[in-house]
Coordinates of C-alpha atoms in Angstrom, one line a residue:
M1 CA 12.0 2.9 -15.0
D2 CA 15.9 2.3 -14.3
T3 CA 17.1 -1.6 -14.7
I4 CA 17.6 -3.1 -11.3
T5 CA 20.7 -4.7 -10.6
G6 CA 22.1 -6.9 -7.5
P7 CA 19.7 -8.1 -5.1
T8 CA 16.1 -8.8 -6.5
D9 CA 13.1 -10.9 -4.3
D10 CA 14.2 -14.0 -6.5
A11 CA 17.5 -14.2 -4.6
T12 CA 17.9 -17.5 -3.0
P13 CA 16.6 -17.6 0.7
D14 CA 19.1 -17.6 3.4
T15 CA 19.8 -20.3 5.6
P16 CA 17.7 -20.8 8.6
D17 CA 20.3 -19.7 11.2
N18 CA 18.9 -16.2 11.0
F19 CA 15.5 -17.3 13.2
T20 CA 15.0 -20.0 15.7
P21 CA 12.5 -22.5 14.7
A22 CA 10.0 -20.9 17.5
E23 CA 10.5 -17.8 15.6
R24 CA 9.7 -18.9 12.3
A25 CA 6.8 -21.0 13.5
R26 CA 5.2 -17.9 15.2
G27 CA 5.2 -16.1 12.1
R28 CA 4.0 -18.7 10.3
A29 CA 0.9 -19.2 13.0
L30 CA 0.1 -15.5 12.1
R31 CA 0.1 -15.7 8.7
R32 CA -1.9 -19.1 8.6
A33 CA -4.5 -17.3 11.3
Q34 CA -5.4 -14.2 9.6
L35 CA -5.0 -15.3 6.1
P36 CA -8.4 -16.7 6.0
W37 CA -10.0 -13.6 7.3
A38 CA -7.7 -11.1 5.0
L39 CA -8.6 -13.6 1.6
G40 CA -11.8 -14.0 2.9
G41 CA -12.6 -10.2 3.1
R42 CA -11.0 -9.5 -0.4
L43 CA -13.0 -12.3 -2.1
T44 CA -16.5 -11.2 -0.4
G45 CA -16.0 -7.7 -1.3
L46 CA -15.2 -8.5 -5.1
A47 CA -18.0 -11.2 -5.1
L48 CA -20.4 -8.6 -3.7
T49 CA -19.5 -6.1 -6.5
L50 CA -19.5 -8.6 -9.1
L51 CA -22.9 -9.7 -8.2
L52 CA -24.4 -6.1 -7.8
G53 CA -22.6 -5.5 -11.1
L54 CA -23.5 -8.3 -13.5
T55 CA -27.0 -9.2 -12.4
P56 CA -30.0 -6.5 -12.0
A57 CA -29.4 -6.5 -8.5
G58 CA -27.1 -3.5 -8.6
A59 CA -29.7 -1.4 -11.1
G60 CA -32.4 -2.1 -8.7
L61 CA -30.3 -0.9 -5.6
V62 CA -29.5 2.2 -7.6
T63 CA -33.1 3.0 -8.4
A64 CA -34.5 2.2 -5.2
T65 CA -32.0 4.6 -2.8
G66 CA -32.0 7.1 -5.7
D67 CA -36.4 7.1 -5.2
W68 CA -35.3 7.7 -1.2
F69 CA -33.6 11.3 -2.6
G70 CA -36.6 12.1 -5.1
G71 CA -35.7 9.8 -8.0
S72 CA -33.6 12.2 -10.1
R73 CA -30.8 11.2 -12.2
T74 CA -28.4 13.1 -9.9
A75 CA -30.0 11.4 -7.1
E76 CA -29.6 7.8 -8.4
V77 CA -25.9 8.6 -8.9
L78 CA -25.2 10.1 -5.7
A79 CA -27.2 7.7 -3.7
G80 CA -26.3 4.7 -5.8
A81 CA -22.7 5.3 -5.4
A82 CA -23.2 5.7 -1.5
A83 CA -24.8 2.5 -1.1
L84 CA -22.3 0.6 -3.1
V85 CA -19.4 1.9 -0.8
V86 CA -21.4 1.4 2.4
L87 CA -22.5 -1.8 1.2
G88 CA -18.8 -2.9 0.0
Q89 CA -17.5 -1.7 3.5
A90 CA -20.0 -3.4 5.6
A91 CA -19.4 -7.0 3.7
Q92 CA -15.8 -6.7 4.6
L93 CA -16.3 -5.2 8.2
P94 CA -16.6 -8.6 9.8
F95 CA -13.3 -9.8 8.3
G96 CA -11.4 -6.8 9.3
A97 CA -12.8 -7.5 12.8
G98 CA -11.6 -11.2 12.1
V99 CA -7.9 -9.8 11.3
R100 CA -8.0 -7.4 14.0
V101 CA -8.8 -10.1 16.6
V102 CA -6.0 -12.6 15.5
R103 CA -3.3 -9.7 15.6
A104 CA -4.5 -8.8 18.9
R105 CA -3.7 -12.2 20.3
Y106 CA -0.1 -12.0 19.0
G107 CA 0.4 -8.6 20.6
L108 CA 0.2 -6.1 17.6
V109 CA -3.1 -4.2 18.4
T110 CA -3.1 -1.7 20.6
Q111 CA -6.2 0.2 20.0
G112 CA -9.4 -0.5 21.6
W113 CA -12.7 -1.7 19.6
A114 CA -14.0 2.1 20.0
G115 CA -10.9 3.6 18.2
W116 CA -11.0 0.8 15.5
A117 CA -14.5 1.6 14.8
L118 CA -13.7 5.6 14.6
D119 CA -11.0 4.6 12.0
V120 CA -13.6 2.4 10.0
L121 CA -15.9 5.7 10.1
R122 CA -13.0 7.9 9.1
G123 CA -12.4 5.4 5.9
L124 CA -15.9 5.3 5.2
A125 CA -16.1 9.1 5.0
L126 CA -12.9 9.6 3.3
A127 CA -14.3 6.9 0.5
L128 CA -17.5 8.9 0.1
V129 CA -15.7 12.3 0.1
L130 CA -13.7 11.0 -3.1
V131 CA -16.3 8.6 -4.5
L132 CA -19.3 10.8 -4.7
P133 CA -17.6 13.6 -6.6
L134 CA -15.9 11.1 -8.9
A135 CA -19.5 9.2 -9.7
L136 CA -21.0 12.8 -10.4
G137 CA -18.4 13.8 -12.7
L138 CA -18.2 10.3 -14.4
F139 CA -22.0 10.6 -15.3
A140 CA -22.1 14.1 -16.4
L141 CA -19.4 12.6 -19.1
T142 CA -21.8 9.7 -19.8
A143 CA -24.6 11.9 -20.5
W144 CA -22.4 14.1 -22.9
S145 CA -21.6 10.9 -24.7
P146 CA -22.4 7.4 -23.9
D147 CA -20.1 6.1 -26.4
R148 CA -17.2 8.6 -26.2
W149 CA -17.3 9.6 -22.5
W150 CA -14.1 7.5 -21.7
L151 CA -11.9 10.0 -23.8
P152 CA -12.0 12.8 -21.6
A153 CA -12.6 10.7 -18.4
A154 CA -9.4 9.1 -18.9
G155 CA -7.4 12.2 -18.8
A156 CA -9.3 13.5 -15.9
A157 CA -8.3 9.8 -13.8
A158 CA -4.7 10.4 -15.0
L159 CA -4.7 13.8 -13.4
L160 CA -6.7 12.8 -10.4
T161 CA -4.1 10.0 -9.9
A162 CA -1.3 12.4 -9.9
A163 CA -3.1 14.9 -7.6
L164 CA -3.6 12.2 -5.0
S165 CA -0.2 11.3 -5.1
F166 CA 0.9 14.6 -4.2
L167 CA -1.8 15.5 -1.8
H168 CA -1.9 12.2 0.0
P169 CA 0.7 13.0 2.9
L170 CA -1.2 16.6 3.1
L171 CA -4.7 15.6 3.5
I172 CA -5.2 11.6 3.9
E173 CA -2.6 10.7 6.1
P174 CA -3.7 13.3 8.9
V175 CA -7.1 11.6 9.1
F176 CA -5.2 8.4 10.7
N177 CA -2.2 9.5 12.2
R178 CA -0.9 12.5 14.0
F179 CA 2.5 14.1 13.4
T180 CA 4.9 15.5 15.6
P181 CA 8.6 17.0 14.4
M182 CA 11.3 14.9 15.9
P183 CA 13.2 16.6 18.7
D184 CA 16.4 17.5 18.2
G185 CA 19.4 15.3 19.0
P186 CA 21.5 12.6 17.6
L187 CA 19.4 10.9 15.8
R188 CA 17.4 13.4 14.1
T189 CA 20.8 14.8 13.0
S190 CA 22.1 11.6 11.6
L191 CA 18.9 11.1 9.5
L192 CA 19.3 14.8 7.9
A193 CA 22.8 14.0 7.6
L194 CA 22.1 10.6 5.7
A195 CA 19.4 12.5 3.6
E196 CA 22.1 15.3 2.7
R197 CA 25.0 12.7 2.1
D198 CA 22.2 10.7 -0.5
A199 CA 21.5 14.2 -2.0
V200 CA 17.9 13.9 -1.2
R201 CA 16.4 17.1 0.2
V202 CA 13.7 16.4 3.0
R203 CA 11.7 18.9 4.8
D204 CA 11.6 17.6 8.2
V205 CA 11.9 14.6 10.2
L206 CA 8.5 13.5 11.9
V207 CA 7.3 10.8 14.2
A208 CA 4.0 9.2 13.8
D209 CA 2.0 8.1 16.7
A210 CA 1.5 4.4 15.4
S211 CA 1.7 3.1 18.9
R212 CA -2.2 3.9 19.7
R213 CA -2.8 1.7 17.1
T214 CA -0.2 -0.9 17.0
T215 CA 3.4 -2.3 18.2
A216 CA 4.4 -2.8 14.5
L217 CA 7.2 -1.1 13.3
N218 CA 7.9 1.0 10.1
A219 CA 9.2 4.4 8.4
Y220 CA 9.0 5.8 5.2
V221 CA 9.7 9.0 3.5
S222 CA 6.4 10.7 2.3
G223 CA 5.6 13.6 -0.1
L224 CA 6.9 15.3 -3.3
G225 CA 9.3 18.3 -3.5
A226 CA 8.6 20.8 -0.8
T227 CA 6.4 18.4 1.1
R228 CA 8.8 15.5 1.3
R229 CA 9.7 14.4 4.9
I230 CA 10.9 11.2 6.8
V231 CA 8.4 10.0 8.9
A232 CA 9.2 7.2 11.4
Y233 CA 6.9 5.1 13.8
D234 CA 7.0 5.8 17.4
T235 CA 7.0 2.2 17.8
L236 CA 10.3 2.3 15.6
L237 CA 12.1 4.9 17.6
S238 CA 11.2 3.1 20.9
T239 CA 12.3 -0.4 19.8
A240 CA 15.0 -0.2 17.2
E241 CA 18.6 0.7 17.8
P242 CA 19.7 4.1 16.2
R243 CA 21.8 2.3 13.3
E244 CA 18.7 0.2 12.9
V245 CA 16.5 3.2 12.2
E246 CA 18.9 4.4 9.9
L247 CA 19.0 1.7 7.9
V248 CA 15.3 1.5 7.7
V249 CA 15.3 5.4 6.2
A250 CA 18.2 4.6 4.2
H251 CA 15.9 2.2 2.5
E252 CA 13.4 4.9 2.1
L253 CA 15.7 7.1 0.7
G254 CA 16.4 4.8 -2.0
H255 CA 12.9 5.2 -3.1
V256 CA 13.4 9.0 -3.5
K257 CA 16.9 8.4 -5.3
H258 CA 15.2 6.1 -7.8
R259 CA 12.1 8.5 -7.9
D260 CA 10.2 5.5 -7.3
V261 CA 7.3 7.8 -6.2
P262 CA 7.1 10.1 -9.4
T263 CA 7.4 6.8 -11.4
G264 CA 4.8 5.1 -9.7
T265 CA 2.6 8.1 -9.9
L266 CA 3.2 8.0 -13.6
L267 CA 2.7 4.3 -14.1
G268 CA -0.5 4.7 -11.9
A269 CA -1.6 7.7 -14.1
V270 CA -1.4 5.9 -17.2
G271 CA -2.6 2.6 -15.7
A272 CA -5.5 4.5 -14.6
A273 CA -6.1 6.0 -18.1
V274 CA -6.0 2.6 -19.6
A275 CA -8.4 1.2 -16.8
V276 CA -11.0 3.8 -17.9
G277 CA -10.3 3.2 -21.6
V278 CA -10.9 -0.5 -21.1
L279 CA -14.1 0.3 -19.0
G280 CA -15.0 2.6 -22.0
L281 CA -15.0 -0.5 -24.2
L282 CA -16.9 -2.8 -21.8
S283 CA -19.8 -0.2 -21.4
T284 CA -20.6 -0.4 -25.0
W285 CA -20.9 -4.0 -24.7
H286 CA -24.5 -4.9 -25.0
P287 CA -25.0 -8.2 -23.2
L288 CA -22.9 -6.7 -20.2
L289 CA -25.3 -3.9 -20.0
A290 CA -28.4 -6.2 -20.5
A291 CA -27.2 -8.5 -17.5
A292 CA -26.6 -5.5 -15.6
G293 CA -30.2 -4.3 -16.3
A294 CA -28.7 -1.0 -17.6
A295 CA -29.7 0.7 -21.2
D296 CA -26.5 2.1 -21.8
A297 CA -23.3 4.0 -20.1
A298 CA -25.3 7.0 -19.3
D299 CA -28.0 5.3 -17.4
P300 CA -27.3 5.5 -13.7
R301 CA -28.0 1.8 -13.5
A302 CA -25.0 1.2 -15.0
L303 CA -22.8 2.2 -12.1
P304 CA -22.7 -1.0 -10.3
L305 CA -21.8 -2.7 -13.8
L306 CA -18.9 0.1 -14.1
A307 CA -17.8 -0.5 -10.4
A308 CA -18.0 -4.5 -10.7
C309 CA -15.5 -3.9 -14.2
A310 CA -13.1 -1.5 -12.0
A311 CA -12.8 -4.2 -9.6
L312 CA -12.0 -6.9 -11.4
L313 CA -9.4 -5.2 -13.3
G314 CA -7.8 -4.3 -10.1
A315 CA -7.6 -7.9 -8.9
L316 CA -6.5 -9.5 -12.2
S317 CA -3.6 -6.8 -12.2
G318 CA -2.8 -7.1 -8.7
P319 CA 0.0 -9.9 -9.2
A320 CA 1.8 -7.9 -12.0
Q321 CA 1.7 -4.7 -9.3
C322 CA 3.1 -6.9 -6.3
A323 CA 5.9 -8.2 -8.6
V324 CA 7.1 -4.9 -10.0
S325 CA 6.4 -3.5 -6.2
R326 CA 9.0 -6.6 -4.9
R327 CA 11.9 -5.6 -7.6
I328 CA 11.4 -1.8 -6.5
E329 CA 11.7 -2.6 -2.8
A330 CA 14.8 -5.1 -3.5
R331 CA 16.4 -2.3 -5.5
A332 CA 15.9 0.4 -2.4
D333 CA 17.3 -2.5 -0.3
R334 CA 20.6 -2.3 -2.3
H335 CA 20.6 1.5 -2.1
A336 CA 20.5 1.1 1.9
L337 CA 23.8 -1.2 1.8
E338 CA 25.8 1.0 -0.7
L339 CA 24.8 4.3 1.3
T340 CA 25.5 2.7 4.5
A341 CA 28.0 -0.2 3.6
D342 CA 26.5 -2.0 6.8
A343 CA 25.2 -5.2 5.8
E344 CA 25.2 -6.6 9.3
Q345 CA 23.2 -3.9 10.8
F346 CA 21.0 -4.3 7.6
I347 CA 20.3 -8.1 8.6
A348 CA 19.9 -7.0 12.3
M349 CA 17.5 -4.5 11.3
Q350 CA 15.7 -6.9 9.2
R351 CA 15.5 -9.5 11.7
R352 CA 13.8 -7.1 14.3
L353 CA 11.4 -5.8 12.0
A354 CA 10.4 -9.5 11.0
L355 CA 10.4 -10.5 14.9
V356 CA 8.7 -7.4 16.3
N357 CA 6.0 -7.5 13.5
V358 CA 5.6 -11.3 13.6
S359 CA 6.4 -11.9 10.1
D360 CA 6.3 -15.2 8.2
V361 CA 9.8 -14.8 7.0
D362 CA 9.7 -17.5 4.3
P363 CA 5.9 -17.9 3.0
P364 CA 4.7 -20.1 0.5
R365 CA 6.1 -18.6 -2.8
V366 CA 2.5 -18.5 -4.4
L367 CA 1.5 -16.6 -1.7
E368 CA 4.4 -14.2 -2.2
L369 CA 3.9 -14.3 -5.8
L370 CA 0.1 -13.1 -5.8
F371 CA 0.0 -10.8 -2.8
A372 CA 3.6 -9.6 -1.5
T373 CA 4.7 -6.4 -2.1
H374 CA 8.1 -6.8 -0.7
P375 CA 10.5 -10.0 -1.0
S376 CA 10.5 -12.3 2.2
T377 CA 12.7 -11.4 5.1
T378 CA 14.8 -14.5 4.0
R379 CA 15.4 -13.2 0.5
R380 CA 16.2 -9.8 1.9
I381 CA 18.6 -11.2 4.4
A382 CA 20.1 -13.3 1.2
A383 CA 20.3 -10.5 -1.1
A384 CA 22.5 -8.7 1.7
R385 CA 24.8 -11.4 2.4
A386 CA 25.2 -12.0 -1.4
W387 CA 26.1 -8.1 -1.6
Q388 CA 28.5 -8.6 1.2
A389 CA 30.1 -11.4 -0.5
A390 CA 30.4 -9.8 -3.8
E391 CA 31.9 -6.3 -1.8
R392 CA 34.7 -8.5 -0.3
A393 CA 35.4 -10.4 -3.0
A394 CA 35.9 -7.2 -5.1
G395 CA 38.3 -6.1 -2.2
D396 CA 38.1 -4.3 1.1
P397 CA 34.4 -3.3 2.0
P398 CA 34.1 0.7 2.3
E399 CA 33.8 1.8 5.8
S400 CA 30.5 1.9 7.6
V401 CA 28.8 5.5 7.3
V402 CA 27.4 6.8 10.3

């Protein structure tokens, strides 16, 4: 990964005059109201997974659900995997509903409960479509070799991670949103010109119908190679000034320019392979197998144990992943500033995003370190002001690029 210079998520937070006390208090209140639900959902899901994986309860679940479908090894693998997915999502459902209720009170939800329930079912169906074939393939490998299954599985996990990164905008994004080409006009022309100026080839500029779910603002660049496109939420287009939309897109182009998606895909593939290797080692540890009520890794009753170990590895690696993400986002911010030479509009854009999304602009540092994938708004504004000051100190700032 390229060395990141300039603003980082460690930039000193900006002075409070960017936001009024009432604006800060509103974002802080939303964070405090939804944090117990969001954190409770994570902890409940992890606790349930560990309970099923580290006790005989998970083995009993696999055996019982497999018996409903004939009791064969294949039935146990498929029914057990489906049961784990359904129970995991069901356990987190009340917490997701709680977050939704809180966000609705702050005007961030436009979708009715029926639409929300439909999205939950879509997410469940998508999870099952992905997990069931994976579980079947995994236990085909464990049947081949209970001790060395992880060697081919690690390579398969790396390839699958890369494939999903490429296919996500084509197969998964359309499940939850409808995308339409942005009509010809000054904004579309300026966004394409911005990408061309940045030497980033994009296929199209699309508008996502986010307003049927939320009032939140966002935009991103999606896809790789021939599938790359600029995507803007319709909420952003209807709320922000055109120049602010350009700044958001300039940030996203920074991810493309610095090859963040390919690099992230490569790191994700390596991480997936390493995680499978660790699972392979854990699956040969007899005290763990005994606690889970499984004979070896080839036993379908080991499925909850493997799921629990994978979930624990994911939870433990979360803060490190967030730290890398914050630095990548800070670098994309700097790219947007260099591409547009418009620090004032960048700051205006950050302010608008924070206010419309009701963000806590300066959250407690521990929460930022553990969970935040982006630097806080005050840190991003402080970094922009530091960049602006450095440009002025170096001489006349470059003209703003339209």
